[in-house]
Amino acid sequence: MVADPMIALRCFDMTMDVARAMAKVPRNEVPDMPDRMIASTAVAHGTRLVSSDRKIRNSTSLKQLIPVIW
């Protein structure tokens, strides 16, 4: 599905840049580790994050870094 050029999705690897970006995603606002990894990936790549997760959507710190859409 992601390989289909008609689908506007992109896969990113877990890299050191993503690991470093985790420091920018406050644990008190996004406490769940998998959610922090997803948010950090978007931060590291400077891309929009589409999520229905309430804690991600309500994170004021995250919204200052990237657009959070839902």
mmCIF file with all atom_site columns, C-alpha atoms in Angstrom:
data_model
loop_
_atom_site.group_PDB
_atom_site.id
_atom_site.type_symbol
_atom_site.label_atom_id
_atom_site.label_alt_id
_atom_site.label_comp_id
_atom_site.label_asym_id
_atom_site.label_entity_id
_atom_site.label_seq_id
_atom_site.pdbx_PDB_ins_code
_atom_site.Cartn_x
_atom_site.Cartn_y
_atom_site.Cartn_z
_atom_site.occupancy
_atom_site.B_iso_or_equiv
_atom_site.pdbx_formal_charge
_atom_site.auth_seq_id
_atom_site.auth_comp_id
_atom_site.auth_asym_id
_atom_site.auth_atom_id
_atom_site.pdbx_PDB_model_num
ATOM 1  C CA . MET A 1 1  ? 0.000  0.000  0.000  1.00 0.00 ? 1  MET A CA 1
ATOM 2  C CA . VAL A 1 2  ? 2.717  2.521  0.919  1.00 0.00 ? 2  VAL A CA 1
ATOM 3  C CA . ALA A 1 3  ? 4.612  1.589  -2.259 1.00 0.00 ? 3  ALA A CA 1
ATOM 4  C CA . ASP A 1 4  ? 1.607  2.669  -4.358 1.00 0.00 ? 4  ASP A CA 1
ATOM 5  C CA . PRO A 1 5  ? 2.443  6.118  -5.846 1.00 0.00 ? 5  PRO A CA 1
ATOM 6  C CA . MET A 1 6  ? -1.246 7.060  -5.635 1.00 0.00 ? 6  MET A CA 1
ATOM 7  C CA . ILE A 1 7  ? -1.186 6.784  -1.822 1.00 0.00 ? 7  ILE A CA 1
ATOM 8  C CA . ALA A 1 8  ? 0.122  9.826  0.062  1.00 0.00 ? 8  ALA A CA 1
ATOM 9  C CA . LEU A 1 9  ? 1.892  7.907  2.822  1.00 0.00 ? 9  LEU A CA 1
ATOM 10 C CA . ARG A 1 10 ? 5.542  7.656  3.660  1.00 0.00 ? 10 ARG A CA 1
ATOM 11 C CA . CYS A 1 11 ? 7.471  5.204  5.830  1.00 0.00 ? 11 CYS A CA 1
ATOM 12 C CA . PHE A 1 12 ? 10.421 6.404  7.883  1.00 0.00 ? 12 PHE A CA 1
ATOM 13 C CA . ASP A 1 13 ? 13.114 4.360  9.558  1.00 0.00 ? 13 ASP A CA 1
ATOM 14 C CA . MET A 1 14 ? 13.902 4.605  13.254 1.00 0.00 ? 14 MET A CA 1
ATOM 15 C CA . THR A 1 15 ? 17.183 6.536  13.146 1.00 0.00 ? 15 THR A CA 1
ATOM 16 C CA . MET A 1 16 ? 19.414 8.391  15.578 1.00 0.00 ? 16 MET A CA 1
ATOM 17 C CA . ASP A 1 17 ? 17.718 11.635 14.447 1.00 0.00 ? 17 ASP A CA 1
ATOM 18 C CA . VAL A 1 18 ? 14.392 10.164 15.544 1.00 0.00 ? 18 VAL A CA 1
ATOM 19 C CA . ALA A 1 19 ? 15.906 9.035  18.843 1.00 0.00 ? 19 ALA A CA 1
ATOM 20 C CA . ARG A 1 20 ? 17.287 12.541 19.438 1.00 0.00 ? 20 ARG A CA 1
ATOM 21 C CA . ALA A 1 21 ? 13.915 14.104 18.597 1.00 0.00 ? 21 ALA A CA 1
ATOM 22 C CA . MET A 1 22 ? 12.339 12.116 21.451 1.00 0.00 ? 22 MET A CA 1
ATOM 23 C CA . ALA A 1 23 ? 13.831 14.665 23.841 1.00 0.00 ? 23 ALA A CA 1
ATOM 24 C CA . LYS A 1 24 ? 11.556 17.273 22.221 1.00 0.00 ? 24 LYS A CA 1
ATOM 25 C CA . VAL A 1 25 ? 8.357  15.279 22.841 1.00 0.00 ? 25 VAL A CA 1
ATOM 26 C CA . PRO A 1 26 ? 7.497  15.749 26.537 1.00 0.00 ? 26 PRO A CA 1
ATOM 27 C CA . ARG A 1 27 ? 6.821  12.486 28.367 1.00 0.00 ? 27 ARG A CA 1
ATOM 28 C CA . ASN A 1 28 ? 4.202  14.183 30.548 1.00 0.00 ? 28 ASN A CA 1
ATOM 29 C CA . GLU A 1 29 ? 2.214  15.203 27.439 1.00 0.00 ? 29 GLU A CA 1
ATOM 30 C CA . VAL A 1 30 ? 2.741  12.012 25.400 1.00 0.00 ? 30 VAL A CA 1
ATOM 31 C CA . PRO A 1 31 ? 3.502  9.293  27.982 1.00 0.00 ? 31 PRO A CA 1
ATOM 32 C CA . ASP A 1 32 ? 3.031  6.165  25.850 1.00 0.00 ? 32 ASP A CA 1
ATOM 33 C CA . MET A 1 33 ? 6.404  5.113  24.357 1.00 0.00 ? 33 MET A CA 1
ATOM 34 C CA . PRO A 1 34 ? 5.054  3.950  20.953 1.00 0.00 ? 34 PRO A CA 1
ATOM 35 C CA . ASP A 1 35 ? 3.169  7.252  20.601 1.00 0.00 ? 35 ASP A CA 1
ATOM 36 C CA . ARG A 1 36 ? 6.331  9.178  21.505 1.00 0.00 ? 36 ARG A CA 1
ATOM 37 C CA . MET A 1 37 ? 8.249  7.215  18.868 1.00 0.00 ? 37 MET A CA 1
ATOM 38 C CA . ILE A 1 38 ? 5.649  8.082  16.230 1.00 0.00 ? 38 ILE A CA 1
ATOM 39 C CA . ALA A 1 39 ? 5.612  11.748 17.246 1.00 0.00 ? 39 ALA A CA 1
ATOM 40 C CA . SER A 1 40 ? 9.405  11.874 17.347 1.00 0.00 ? 40 SER A CA 1
ATOM 41 C CA . THR A 1 41 ? 9.599  10.451 13.840 1.00 0.00 ? 41 THR A CA 1
ATOM 42 C CA . ALA A 1 42 ? 7.391  13.275 12.567 1.00 0.00 ? 42 ALA A CA 1
ATOM 43 C CA . VAL A 1 43 ? 9.459  15.845 14.485 1.00 0.00 ? 43 VAL A CA 1
ATOM 44 C CA . ALA A 1 44 ? 12.747 14.463 13.152 1.00 0.00 ? 44 ALA A CA 1
ATOM 45 C CA . HIS A 1 45 ? 11.496 14.648 9.575  1.00 0.00 ? 45 HIS A CA 1
ATOM 46 C CA . GLY A 1 46 ? 9.590  17.913 9.943  1.00 0.00 ? 46 GLY A CA 1
ATOM 47 C CA . THR A 1 47 ? 6.417  16.398 8.624  1.00 0.00 ? 47 THR A CA 1
ATOM 48 C CA . ARG A 1 48 ? 2.757  16.541 9.596  1.00 0.00 ? 48 ARG A CA 1
ATOM 49 C CA . LEU A 1 49 ? 1.444  13.952 11.998 1.00 0.00 ? 49 LEU A CA 1
ATOM 50 C CA . VAL A 1 50 ? -2.007 12.481 11.492 1.00 0.00 ? 50 VAL A CA 1
ATOM 51 C CA . SER A 1 51 ? -3.269 10.941 14.719 1.00 0.00 ? 51 SER A CA 1
ATOM 52 C CA . SER A 1 52 ? -6.535 10.310 16.506 1.00 0.00 ? 52 SER A CA 1
ATOM 53 C CA . ASP A 1 53 ? -4.676 9.936  19.819 1.00 0.00 ? 53 ASP A CA 1
ATOM 54 C CA . ARG A 1 54 ? -6.031 12.535 22.231 1.00 0.00 ? 54 ARG A CA 1
ATOM 55 C CA . LYS A 1 55 ? -2.751 12.999 24.103 1.00 0.00 ? 55 LYS A CA 1
ATOM 56 C CA . ILE A 1 56 ? -0.844 13.619 20.882 1.00 0.00 ? 56 ILE A CA 1
ATOM 57 C CA . ARG A 1 57 ? -3.503 16.029 19.625 1.00 0.00 ? 57 ARG A CA 1
ATOM 58 C CA . ASN A 1 58 ? -3.548 17.897 22.951 1.00 0.00 ? 58 ASN A CA 1
ATOM 59 C CA . SER A 1 59 ? 0.243  18.194 23.298 1.00 0.00 ? 59 SER A CA 1
ATOM 60 C CA . THR A 1 60 ? 0.944  21.923 23.127 1.00 0.00 ? 60 THR A CA 1
ATOM 61 C CA . SER A 1 61 ? 4.699  21.304 22.942 1.00 0.00 ? 61 SER A CA 1
ATOM 62 C CA . LEU A 1 62 ? 4.316  18.953 19.983 1.00 0.00 ? 62 LEU A CA 1
ATOM 63 C CA . LYS A 1 63 ? 2.002  21.357 18.150 1.00 0.00 ? 63 LYS A CA 1
ATOM 64 C CA . GLN A 1 64 ? 4.719  24.013 18.380 1.00 0.00 ? 64 GLN A CA 1
ATOM 65 C CA . LEU A 1 65 ? 7.094  21.694 16.512 1.00 0.00 ? 65 LEU A CA 1
ATOM 66 C CA . ILE A 1 66 ? 4.906  20.147 13.790 1.00 0.00 ? 66 ILE A CA 1
ATOM 67 C CA . PRO A 1 67 ? 1.321  20.287 12.510 1.00 0.00 ? 67 PRO A CA 1
ATOM 68 C CA . VAL A 1 68 ? -0.838 17.665 14.246 1.00 0.00 ? 68 VAL A CA 1
ATOM 69 C CA . ILE A 1 69 ? -3.873 16.758 12.177 1.00 0.00 ? 69 ILE A CA 1
ATOM 70 C CA . TRP A 1 70 ? -7.060 14.839 12.843 1.00 0.00 ? 70 TRP A CA 1
#
